[in-house]
Short mmCIF file of N, CA, C and O in Angstrom, two decimals:
data_model
loop_
_atom_site.label_atom_id
_atom_site.label_comp_id
_atom_site.label_asym_id
_atom_site.label_seq_id
_atom_site.Cartn_x
_atom_site.Cartn_y
_atom_site.Cartn_z
N MET M 235 -17.96 5.41 -22.78
CA MET M 235 -16.70 5.61 -23.45
C MET M 235 -15.93 4.28 -23.46
O MET M 235 -15.86 3.60 -22.45
N ASP M 236 -15.37 3.93 -24.59
CA ASP M 236 -14.65 2.67 -24.68
C ASP M 236 -13.20 2.82 -24.21
O ASP M 236 -12.69 3.92 -24.03
N THR M 237 -12.55 1.69 -24.03
CA THR M 237 -11.20 1.66 -23.49
C THR M 237 -10.20 2.35 -24.40
O THR M 237 -9.30 3.06 -23.93
N ALA M 238 -10.34 2.17 -25.69
CA ALA M 238 -9.40 2.79 -26.64
C ALA M 238 -9.47 4.31 -26.55
O ALA M 238 -8.43 4.99 -26.59
N ARG M 239 -10.66 4.84 -26.41
CA ARG M 239 -10.83 6.30 -26.28
C ARG M 239 -10.20 6.80 -24.97
O ARG M 239 -9.54 7.85 -24.96
N LEU M 240 -10.41 6.09 -23.89
CA LEU M 240 -9.82 6.47 -22.61
C LEU M 240 -8.29 6.46 -22.67
O LEU M 240 -7.63 7.35 -22.16
N LYS M 241 -7.73 5.42 -23.31
CA LYS M 241 -6.28 5.35 -23.46
C LYS M 241 -5.73 6.51 -24.27
O LYS M 241 -4.69 7.09 -23.93
N SER M 242 -6.42 6.85 -25.35
CA SER M 242 -5.93 7.96 -26.18
C SER M 242 -6.03 9.29 -25.43
O SER M 242 -5.14 10.14 -25.56
N MET M 243 -7.07 9.46 -24.64
CA MET M 243 -7.19 10.68 -23.83
C MET M 243 -6.08 10.75 -22.79
O MET M 243 -5.50 11.82 -22.56
N ALA M 244 -5.76 9.61 -22.17
CA ALA M 244 -4.69 9.58 -21.16
C ALA M 244 -3.34 9.88 -21.81
O ALA M 244 -2.55 10.67 -21.28
N ARG M 245 -3.08 9.29 -22.96
CA ARG M 245 -1.81 9.57 -23.65
C ARG M 245 -1.70 11.03 -24.05
O ARG M 245 -0.63 11.62 -23.97
N GLU M 246 -2.80 11.59 -24.48
CA GLU M 246 -2.80 13.00 -24.90
C GLU M 246 -2.50 13.93 -23.72
O GLU M 246 -1.74 14.89 -23.85
N SER M 247 -3.09 13.65 -22.57
CA SER M 247 -2.84 14.52 -21.41
C SER M 247 -1.44 14.32 -20.84
O SER M 247 -0.88 15.23 -20.23
N LEU M 248 -0.84 13.15 -21.05
CA LEU M 248 0.51 12.89 -20.56
C LEU M 248 1.58 13.36 -21.55
O LEU M 248 2.75 13.44 -21.19
N LYS M 249 1.17 13.69 -22.74
CA LYS M 249 2.08 13.94 -23.87
C LYS M 249 3.30 14.80 -23.52
O LYS M 249 4.43 14.38 -23.68
N ASN M 250 3.12 15.98 -23.03
CA ASN M 250 4.24 16.89 -22.75
C ASN M 250 4.54 17.02 -21.27
O ASN M 250 5.27 17.92 -20.87
N ASN M 251 3.96 16.16 -20.46
CA ASN M 251 4.09 16.30 -19.00
C ASN M 251 4.96 15.23 -18.36
O ASN M 251 5.09 15.22 -17.13
N TRP M 252 5.55 14.34 -19.13
CA TRP M 252 6.33 13.26 -18.55
C TRP M 252 7.49 13.73 -17.67
O TRP M 252 7.66 13.20 -16.56
N PRO M 253 8.31 14.69 -18.10
CA PRO M 253 9.42 15.09 -17.22
C PRO M 253 8.96 15.61 -15.86
O PRO M 253 9.54 15.27 -14.82
N THR M 254 7.90 16.40 -15.85
CA THR M 254 7.39 16.93 -14.59
C THR M 254 6.84 15.82 -13.71
O THR M 254 7.10 15.80 -12.50
N LEU M 255 6.12 14.88 -14.29
CA LEU M 255 5.54 13.78 -13.51
C LEU M 255 6.62 12.86 -12.96
O LEU M 255 6.49 12.36 -11.83
N ILE M 256 7.68 12.65 -13.71
CA ILE M 256 8.79 11.83 -13.20
C ILE M 256 9.48 12.55 -12.05
O ILE M 256 9.82 11.94 -11.03
N LEU M 257 9.65 13.86 -12.17
CA LEU M 257 10.24 14.65 -11.09
C LEU M 257 9.38 14.60 -9.84
O LEU M 257 9.89 14.48 -8.72
N VAL M 258 8.06 14.67 -10.01
CA VAL M 258 7.13 14.57 -8.87
C VAL M 258 7.28 13.20 -8.20
O VAL M 258 7.33 13.11 -6.98
N ALA M 259 7.38 12.14 -8.99
CA ALA M 259 7.55 10.80 -8.43
C ALA M 259 8.85 10.71 -7.62
O ALA M 259 8.87 10.10 -6.55
N ILE M 260 9.90 11.33 -8.11
CA ILE M 260 11.18 11.33 -7.39
C ILE M 260 11.04 12.09 -6.07
O ILE M 260 11.53 11.65 -5.03
N PHE M 261 10.35 13.24 -6.09
CA PHE M 261 10.11 14.00 -4.86
C PHE M 261 9.34 13.17 -3.85
O PHE M 261 9.65 13.17 -2.65
N VAL M 262 8.32 12.47 -4.31
CA VAL M 262 7.51 11.65 -3.41
C VAL M 262 8.37 10.57 -2.77
O VAL M 262 8.29 10.32 -1.56
N ILE M 263 9.22 9.92 -3.55
CA ILE M 263 10.09 8.87 -3.01
C ILE M 263 11.06 9.45 -1.99
O ILE M 263 11.30 8.87 -0.93
N ILE M 264 11.61 10.63 -2.29
CA ILE M 264 12.57 11.25 -1.37
C ILE M 264 11.90 11.66 -0.07
O ILE M 264 12.41 11.39 1.02
N VAL M 265 10.74 12.31 -0.16
CA VAL M 265 10.10 12.86 1.03
C VAL M 265 9.46 11.78 1.89
O VAL M 265 9.59 11.80 3.12
N THR M 266 8.80 10.81 1.29
CA THR M 266 8.09 9.81 2.08
C THR M 266 8.70 8.43 1.99
O THR M 266 8.16 7.49 2.55
N GLY M 267 9.83 8.30 1.31
CA GLY M 267 10.45 7.01 1.11
C GLY M 267 11.08 6.46 2.37
O GLY M 267 11.00 7.02 3.46
N ASP M 268 11.74 5.35 2.21
CA ASP M 268 12.37 4.67 3.34
C ASP M 268 13.76 5.24 3.57
O ASP M 268 14.72 4.82 2.94
N ALA M 269 13.84 6.21 4.45
CA ALA M 269 15.13 6.80 4.81
C ALA M 269 15.68 6.01 5.99
O ALA M 269 15.45 6.36 7.14
N SER M 270 16.34 4.94 5.69
CA SER M 270 16.81 4.09 6.79
C SER M 270 18.33 4.01 6.76
O SER M 270 18.97 4.16 5.74
N SER M 271 18.87 3.75 7.91
CA SER M 271 20.30 3.51 8.04
C SER M 271 20.47 2.30 8.93
O SER M 271 19.58 1.91 9.68
N SER M 272 21.63 1.69 8.84
CA SER M 272 21.84 0.50 9.66
C SER M 272 23.28 0.47 10.18
O SER M 272 24.17 1.05 9.59
N ASN M 273 23.44 -0.20 11.28
CA ASN M 273 24.75 -0.43 11.88
C ASN M 273 24.92 -1.93 12.05
O ASN M 273 24.00 -2.63 12.47
N THR M 274 26.10 -2.43 11.73
CA THR M 274 26.40 -3.84 11.87
C THR M 274 27.28 -4.04 13.10
O THR M 274 28.26 -3.33 13.29
N TYR M 275 26.88 -4.99 13.93
CA TYR M 275 27.63 -5.30 15.15
C TYR M 275 28.03 -6.77 15.13
O TYR M 275 27.32 -7.60 14.59
N ILE M 276 29.16 -7.06 15.75
CA ILE M 276 29.59 -8.45 15.91
C ILE M 276 29.74 -8.69 17.41
O ILE M 276 30.47 -8.00 18.11
N ARG M 277 29.01 -9.68 17.89
CA ARG M 277 29.06 -10.04 19.31
C ARG M 277 29.21 -11.55 19.40
O ARG M 277 28.39 -12.28 18.86
N ASN M 278 30.24 -12.01 20.10
CA ASN M 278 30.51 -13.43 20.29
C ASN M 278 30.59 -14.16 18.94
O ASN M 278 30.09 -15.27 18.78
N GLY M 279 31.19 -13.51 17.95
CA GLY M 279 31.36 -14.12 16.65
C GLY M 279 30.12 -14.13 15.79
O GLY M 279 30.13 -14.65 14.68
N VAL M 280 29.01 -13.55 16.28
CA VAL M 280 27.77 -13.51 15.51
C VAL M 280 27.54 -12.08 15.04
O VAL M 280 27.58 -11.14 15.83
N GLU M 281 27.33 -11.96 13.75
CA GLU M 281 27.10 -10.63 13.17
C GLU M 281 25.60 -10.37 13.11
O GLU M 281 24.82 -11.22 12.68
N PHE M 282 25.20 -9.18 13.57
CA PHE M 282 23.79 -8.80 13.45
C PHE M 282 23.71 -7.33 13.08
O PHE M 282 24.62 -6.55 13.31
N GLU M 283 22.59 -6.99 12.48
CA GLU M 283 22.41 -5.64 11.94
C GLU M 283 21.24 -4.97 12.65
O GLU M 283 20.19 -5.57 12.83
N VAL M 284 21.45 -3.72 13.06
CA VAL M 284 20.40 -2.93 13.70
C VAL M 284 20.01 -1.83 12.73
O VAL M 284 20.84 -1.04 12.29
N LYS M 285 18.76 -1.81 12.35
CA LYS M 285 18.28 -0.81 11.40
C LYS M 285 17.55 0.30 12.14
O LYS M 285 16.79 0.05 13.06
N LYS M 286 17.79 1.52 11.70
CA LYS M 286 17.07 2.68 12.20
C LYS M 286 16.19 3.16 11.06
O LYS M 286 16.69 3.63 10.04
N ASN M 287 14.90 3.04 11.21
CA ASN M 287 13.99 3.39 10.13
C ASN M 287 13.29 4.71 10.44
O ASN M 287 12.53 4.80 11.39
N TYR M 288 13.55 5.70 9.60
CA TYR M 288 12.93 7.01 9.76
C TYR M 288 11.83 7.24 8.74
O TYR M 288 11.16 8.26 8.77
N GLY M 289 11.64 6.29 7.82
CA GLY M 289 10.66 6.45 6.74
C GLY M 289 9.24 6.60 7.25
O GLY M 289 8.48 7.41 6.74
N ASN M 290 8.86 5.82 8.27
CA ASN M 290 7.49 5.90 8.78
C ASN M 290 7.21 7.25 9.43
O ASN M 290 6.11 7.78 9.31
N ILE M 291 8.19 7.80 10.13
CA ILE M 291 8.01 9.11 10.77
C ILE M 291 7.89 10.19 9.70
O ILE M 291 7.02 11.06 9.79
N LEU M 292 8.75 10.12 8.68
CA LEU M 292 8.67 11.10 7.59
C LEU M 292 7.34 11.00 6.87
O LEU M 292 6.72 12.02 6.54
N ASN M 293 6.88 9.78 6.65
CA ASN M 293 5.61 9.58 5.97
C ASN M 293 4.45 10.11 6.80
O ASN M 293 3.50 10.68 6.27
N LEU M 294 4.51 9.94 8.09
CA LEU M 294 3.46 10.45 8.96
C LEU M 294 3.41 11.98 8.94
O LEU M 294 2.34 12.58 8.88
N ILE M 295 4.58 12.61 8.96
CA ILE M 295 4.63 14.08 8.99
C ILE M 295 4.35 14.69 7.63
O ILE M 295 3.55 15.61 7.50
N PHE M 296 5.02 14.17 6.60
CA PHE M 296 4.94 14.80 5.28
C PHE M 296 4.01 14.10 4.31
O PHE M 296 3.81 14.59 3.19
N GLY M 297 3.44 12.97 4.69
CA GLY M 297 2.58 12.21 3.78
C GLY M 297 1.35 12.97 3.33
O GLY M 297 0.98 12.92 2.15
N GLY M 298 0.73 13.70 4.23
CA GLY M 298 -0.47 14.47 3.88
C GLY M 298 -0.19 15.58 2.89
O GLY M 298 -0.83 15.66 1.83
N PRO M 299 0.76 16.47 3.18
CA PRO M 299 1.07 17.53 2.22
C PRO M 299 1.57 17.01 0.88
O PRO M 299 1.24 17.57 -0.17
N VAL M 300 2.32 15.91 0.90
CA VAL M 300 2.79 15.33 -0.36
C VAL M 300 1.61 14.78 -1.16
O VAL M 300 1.50 15.00 -2.37
N ALA M 301 0.71 14.07 -0.50
CA ALA M 301 -0.48 13.53 -1.19
C ALA M 301 -1.35 14.65 -1.73
O ALA M 301 -1.91 14.54 -2.83
N LEU M 302 -1.44 15.75 -0.99
CA LEU M 302 -2.21 16.90 -1.46
C LEU M 302 -1.54 17.52 -2.68
O LEU M 302 -2.21 17.90 -3.65
N GLY M 303 -0.22 17.60 -2.67
CA GLY M 303 0.50 18.13 -3.83
C GLY M 303 0.35 17.25 -5.06
O GLY M 303 0.17 17.74 -6.17
N VAL M 304 0.39 15.94 -4.86
CA VAL M 304 0.19 15.01 -5.98
C VAL M 304 -1.24 15.13 -6.52
O VAL M 304 -1.45 15.11 -7.73
N ALA M 305 -2.20 15.30 -5.63
CA ALA M 305 -3.59 15.50 -6.07
C ALA M 305 -3.70 16.77 -6.90
O ALA M 305 -4.41 16.80 -7.92
N ASN M 306 -3.00 17.84 -6.50
CA ASN M 306 -2.99 19.07 -7.29
C ASN M 306 -2.47 18.81 -8.70
O ASN M 306 -3.05 19.29 -9.69
N ILE M 307 -1.38 18.07 -8.80
CA ILE M 307 -0.77 17.76 -10.09
C ILE M 307 -1.74 16.96 -10.96
O ILE M 307 -1.95 17.27 -12.13
N TYR M 308 -2.34 15.92 -10.38
CA TYR M 308 -3.25 15.07 -11.15
C TYR M 308 -4.49 15.83 -11.60
O TYR M 308 -4.97 15.61 -12.71
N LEU M 309 -4.99 16.71 -10.76
CA LEU M 309 -6.17 17.49 -11.16
C LEU M 309 -5.84 18.43 -12.32
O LEU M 309 -6.66 18.63 -13.21
N GLU M 310 -4.65 19.02 -12.32
CA GLU M 310 -4.25 19.85 -13.45
C GLU M 310 -4.11 19.01 -14.70
O GLU M 310 -4.46 19.45 -15.79
N LEU M 311 -3.59 17.81 -14.55
CA LEU M 311 -3.43 16.91 -15.68
C LEU M 311 -4.79 16.55 -16.28
O LEU M 311 -4.95 16.55 -17.50
N ILE M 312 -5.76 16.27 -15.42
CA ILE M 312 -7.10 15.91 -15.89
C ILE M 312 -7.78 17.09 -16.60
O ILE M 312 -8.50 16.90 -17.57
N LYS M 313 -7.50 18.29 -16.14
CA LYS M 313 -8.11 19.49 -16.73
C LYS M 313 -7.37 19.95 -17.99
O LYS M 313 -7.64 21.03 -18.50
N ASN M 314 -6.44 19.12 -18.47
CA ASN M 314 -5.67 19.40 -19.68
C ASN M 314 -4.88 20.69 -19.61
O ASN M 314 -4.72 21.39 -20.60
N LYS M 315 -4.39 21.02 -18.43
CA LYS M 315 -3.53 22.17 -18.27
C LYS M 315 -2.08 21.70 -18.31
O LYS M 315 -1.79 20.54 -18.09
N LYS M 316 -1.18 22.62 -18.58
CA LYS M 316 0.24 22.31 -18.52
C LYS M 316 0.62 22.12 -17.06
O LYS M 316 0.41 23.00 -16.24
N VAL M 317 1.14 20.96 -16.72
CA VAL M 317 1.46 20.63 -15.34
C VAL M 317 2.74 21.37 -14.95
O VAL M 317 3.74 21.31 -15.64
N LYS M 318 2.66 22.06 -13.81
CA LYS M 318 3.82 22.79 -13.29
C LYS M 318 4.25 22.15 -11.99
O LYS M 318 3.43 21.82 -11.14
N ILE M 319 5.55 22.02 -11.82
CA ILE M 319 6.10 21.38 -10.61
C ILE M 319 5.74 22.18 -9.36
O ILE M 319 5.65 21.63 -8.28
N GLU M 320 5.50 23.48 -9.50
CA GLU M 320 5.15 24.32 -8.35
C GLU M 320 3.86 23.86 -7.68
O GLU M 320 3.67 24.04 -6.48
N ARG M 321 2.96 23.26 -8.46
CA ARG M 321 1.69 22.79 -7.90
C ARG M 321 1.90 21.67 -6.87
O ARG M 321 1.10 21.50 -5.98
N PHE M 322 2.99 20.93 -7.01
CA PHE M 322 3.31 19.89 -6.04
C PHE M 322 3.55 20.50 -4.66
O PHE M 322 3.10 19.97 -3.66
N PHE M 323 4.22 21.63 -4.62
CA PHE M 323 4.56 22.27 -3.35
C PHE M 323 3.39 23.05 -2.76
O PHE M 323 3.47 23.50 -1.63
N ASP M 324 2.30 23.20 -3.52
CA ASP M 324 1.10 23.84 -2.97
C ASP M 324 0.49 23.00 -1.85
O ASP M 324 -0.25 23.52 -1.02
N GLY M 325 0.79 21.72 -1.82
CA GLY M 325 0.32 20.87 -0.72
C GLY M 325 0.88 21.32 0.62
O GLY M 325 0.24 21.15 1.65
N PHE M 326 2.07 21.92 0.60
CA PHE M 326 2.69 22.39 1.84
C PHE M 326 2.13 23.74 2.28
O PHE M 326 2.33 24.14 3.42
N LYS M 327 1.43 24.44 1.39
CA LYS M 327 0.79 25.71 1.77
C LYS M 327 -0.36 25.47 2.73
O LYS M 327 -0.72 26.32 3.53
N ASN M 328 -0.96 24.30 2.63
CA ASN M 328 -2.07 23.91 3.50
C ASN M 328 -1.59 22.77 4.41
O ASN M 328 -2.28 21.76 4.57
N PHE M 329 -0.39 22.94 4.97
CA PHE M 329 0.30 21.86 5.70
C PHE M 329 -0.53 21.33 6.87
O PHE M 329 -0.68 20.11 7.01
N VAL M 330 -1.06 22.21 7.70
CA VAL M 330 -1.75 21.77 8.91
C VAL M 330 -2.97 20.93 8.56
O VAL M 330 -3.18 19.84 9.10
N ASN M 331 -3.79 21.41 7.62
CA ASN M 331 -4.98 20.67 7.22
C ASN M 331 -4.62 19.32 6.60
O ASN M 331 -5.25 18.31 6.89
N ALA M 332 -3.60 19.31 5.73
CA ALA M 332 -3.18 18.06 5.09
C ALA M 332 -2.59 17.10 6.11
O ALA M 332 -2.84 15.89 6.04
N PHE M 333 -1.83 17.61 7.06
CA PHE M 333 -1.25 16.77 8.11
C PHE M 333 -2.36 16.14 8.96
O PHE M 333 -2.34 14.93 9.22
N ILE M 334 -3.33 16.95 9.37
CA ILE M 334 -4.45 16.43 10.17
C ILE M 334 -5.25 15.41 9.38
O ILE M 334 -5.64 14.36 9.91
N LEU M 335 -5.48 15.69 8.10
CA LEU M 335 -6.20 14.74 7.25
C LEU M 335 -5.46 13.41 7.16
O LEU M 335 -6.07 12.34 7.26
N ASN M 336 -4.16 13.46 7.01
CA ASN M 336 -3.36 12.24 6.95
C ASN M 336 -3.47 11.44 8.25
O ASN M 336 -3.65 10.21 8.23
N ILE M 337 -3.39 12.12 9.38
CA ILE M 337 -3.52 11.45 10.69
C ILE M 337 -4.91 10.82 10.82
O ILE M 337 -5.04 9.66 11.23
N LEU M 338 -5.95 11.58 10.48
CA LEU M 338 -7.32 11.07 10.61
C LEU M 338 -7.56 9.86 9.71
O LEU M 338 -8.15 8.86 10.15
N ILE M 339 -7.10 9.95 8.46
CA ILE M 339 -7.28 8.82 7.55
C ILE M 339 -6.57 7.59 8.08
O ILE M 339 -7.12 6.48 8.08
N THR M 340 -5.36 7.77 8.57
CA THR M 340 -4.60 6.64 9.12
C THR M 340 -5.32 6.02 10.32
O THR M 340 -5.47 4.80 10.40
N ILE M 341 -5.79 6.86 11.22
CA ILE M 341 -6.49 6.36 12.42
C ILE M 341 -7.76 5.62 12.02
O ILE M 341 -8.02 4.50 12.50
N PHE M 342 -8.57 6.23 11.14
CA PHE M 342 -9.83 5.60 10.77
C PHE M 342 -9.62 4.27 10.04
O PHE M 342 -10.33 3.29 10.29
N ILE M 343 -8.64 4.22 9.14
CA ILE M 343 -8.39 2.97 8.42
C ILE M 343 -7.89 1.89 9.37
O ILE M 343 -8.32 0.73 9.30
N VAL M 344 -7.00 2.26 10.29
CA VAL M 344 -6.49 1.28 11.25
C VAL M 344 -7.63 0.77 12.15
O VAL M 344 -7.74 -0.43 12.40
N LEU M 345 -8.48 1.67 12.62
CA LEU M 345 -9.59 1.24 13.47
C LEU M 345 -10.54 0.31 12.73
O LEU M 345 -11.01 -0.69 13.30
N TRP M 346 -10.86 0.63 11.47
CA TRP M 346 -11.72 -0.25 10.69
C TRP M 346 -11.03 -1.58 10.40
O TRP M 346 -11.67 -2.63 10.37
N ALA M 347 -9.72 -1.55 10.17
CA ALA M 347 -8.99 -2.78 9.88
C ALA M 347 -8.88 -3.67 11.11
O ALA M 347 -8.78 -4.90 10.98
N ILE M 348 -8.89 -3.06 12.30
CA ILE M 348 -8.87 -3.87 13.52
C ILE M 348 -10.15 -4.69 13.62
O ILE M 348 -10.12 -5.85 14.06
N ALA M 349 -11.26 -4.10 13.20
CA ALA M 349 -12.53 -4.83 13.23
C ALA M 349 -12.43 -6.07 12.35
O ALA M 349 -12.70 -7.17 12.80
N LEU M 350 -12.06 -5.88 11.13
CA LEU M 350 -11.83 -6.96 10.17
C LEU M 350 -11.05 -6.37 9.00
O LEU M 350 -11.00 -5.15 8.83
N ILE M 351 -10.48 -7.19 8.19
CA ILE M 351 -9.69 -6.71 7.06
C ILE M 351 -10.58 -6.01 6.02
O ILE M 351 -10.25 -4.93 5.53
N ILE M 352 -11.70 -6.60 5.69
CA ILE M 352 -12.57 -6.06 4.65
C ILE M 352 -13.07 -4.64 4.99
O ILE M 352 -13.01 -3.76 4.14
N PRO M 353 -13.55 -4.38 6.22
CA PRO M 353 -13.93 -3.00 6.54
C PRO M 353 -12.76 -2.01 6.42
O PRO M 353 -12.95 -0.85 6.05
N GLY M 354 -11.54 -2.47 6.70
CA GLY M 354 -10.37 -1.61 6.54
C GLY M 354 -10.13 -1.26 5.09
O GLY M 354 -9.80 -0.11 4.76
N ILE M 355 -10.33 -2.22 4.20
CA ILE M 355 -10.18 -1.96 2.77
C ILE M 355 -11.26 -1.01 2.29
O ILE M 355 -10.99 -0.07 1.52
N ILE M 356 -12.48 -1.21 2.75
CA ILE M 356 -13.58 -0.33 2.37
C ILE M 356 -13.33 1.09 2.87
O ILE M 356 -13.57 2.07 2.16
N ALA M 357 -12.81 1.22 4.09
CA ALA M 357 -12.49 2.54 4.63
C ALA M 357 -11.41 3.22 3.80
O ALA M 357 -11.50 4.42 3.52
N ALA M 358 -10.39 2.47 3.38
CA ALA M 358 -9.34 3.04 2.55
C ALA M 358 -9.90 3.54 1.23
O ALA M 358 -9.52 4.62 0.75
N ILE M 359 -10.82 2.79 0.65
CA ILE M 359 -11.45 3.24 -0.60
C ILE M 359 -12.30 4.48 -0.34
O ILE M 359 -12.30 5.42 -1.14
N ASN M 360 -13.02 4.52 0.79
CA ASN M 360 -13.85 5.68 1.12
C ASN M 360 -13.04 6.95 1.24
O ASN M 360 -13.48 8.02 0.82
N TYR M 361 -11.86 6.86 1.83
CA TYR M 361 -11.05 8.05 2.08
C TYR M 361 -10.07 8.36 0.95
O TYR M 361 -9.32 9.33 1.03
N SER M 362 -10.07 7.57 -0.11
CA SER M 362 -9.07 7.72 -1.17
C SER M 362 -9.21 9.04 -1.93
O SER M 362 -8.23 9.51 -2.50
N MET M 363 -10.36 9.63 -1.96
CA MET M 363 -10.55 10.87 -2.70
C MET M 363 -10.46 12.12 -1.83
O MET M 363 -10.66 13.24 -2.30
N ALA M 364 -10.12 11.96 -0.57
CA ALA M 364 -10.11 13.09 0.37
C ALA M 364 -9.12 14.17 -0.05
O ALA M 364 -9.42 15.37 0.06
N TYR M 365 -7.94 13.78 -0.54
CA TYR M 365 -6.95 14.78 -0.93
C TYR M 365 -7.39 15.55 -2.18
O TYR M 365 -7.09 16.72 -2.33
N PHE M 366 -8.10 14.88 -3.08
CA PHE M 366 -8.62 15.57 -4.27
C PHE M 366 -9.68 16.60 -3.88
O PHE M 366 -9.73 17.69 -4.43
N ILE M 367 -10.52 16.23 -2.92
CA ILE M 367 -11.54 17.17 -2.44
C ILE M 367 -10.87 18.36 -1.77
O ILE M 367 -11.23 19.51 -2.01
N MET M 368 -9.86 18.10 -0.93
CA MET M 368 -9.15 19.19 -0.26
C MET M 368 -8.39 20.06 -1.27
O MET M 368 -8.27 21.26 -1.08
N SER M 369 -7.92 19.46 -2.33
CA SER M 369 -7.20 20.21 -3.36
C SER M 369 -8.12 21.19 -4.06
O SER M 369 -7.74 22.33 -4.34
N GLU M 370 -9.34 20.76 -4.35
CA GLU M 370 -10.29 21.64 -5.03
C GLU M 370 -10.97 22.62 -4.09
O GLU M 370 -11.43 23.67 -4.53
N GLN M 371 -11.05 22.28 -2.81
CA GLN M 371 -11.69 23.16 -1.83
C GLN M 371 -10.78 23.29 -0.61
O GLN M 371 -11.02 22.69 0.43
N PRO M 372 -9.71 24.09 -0.72
CA PRO M 372 -8.72 24.17 0.37
C PRO M 372 -9.25 24.82 1.65
O PRO M 372 -8.64 24.67 2.70
N GLU M 373 -10.40 25.46 1.59
CA GLU M 373 -10.93 26.12 2.79
C GLU M 373 -11.63 25.16 3.73
O GLU M 373 -11.88 25.53 4.88
N ILE M 374 -11.95 23.95 3.30
CA ILE M 374 -12.64 23.03 4.20
C ILE M 374 -11.65 22.39 5.18
O ILE M 374 -10.46 22.31 4.91
N SER M 375 -12.16 21.96 6.32
CA SER M 375 -11.30 21.38 7.34
C SER M 375 -11.07 19.90 7.04
O SER M 375 -11.74 19.29 6.21
N ALA M 376 -10.14 19.31 7.76
CA ALA M 376 -9.80 17.90 7.57
C ALA M 376 -10.98 16.99 7.93
O ALA M 376 -11.20 15.98 7.28
N MET M 377 -11.74 17.34 8.96
CA MET M 377 -12.88 16.51 9.35
C MET M 377 -14.00 16.57 8.33
O MET M 377 -14.75 15.61 8.17
N ASP M 378 -14.14 17.68 7.64
CA ASP M 378 -15.19 17.80 6.62
C ASP M 378 -14.87 16.87 5.46
O ASP M 378 -15.73 16.30 4.84
#
């Protein structure tokens, strides 16, 4: 298949789904984004800022279910179905499995990256389709 055909297929599947996909992107930013706050202090005439970052904790807890919900949306888009925002929240129906999958992927990628950078990148590519597999087969466990 040539590039022009792929582009036309992508445009066709996105045709009436833009509002839903933009809303999904906003949800992803809100749920896993950088929810940080800061306090400014002045000591001995020197101003410094202390940041409290909650984004990493939110991403660790909700990153798996959110990624699973996004995978649900993308799979519906590929199957030329009308994308419904409710499919995004289906990731939270399988919260425990998605949470465990997120933890495992993070651990495995970090361990491979400690060995060297290139194995870490290869591990990230290896695990990149895990949420799509879980989306199509929700009965399988995170380790599978």
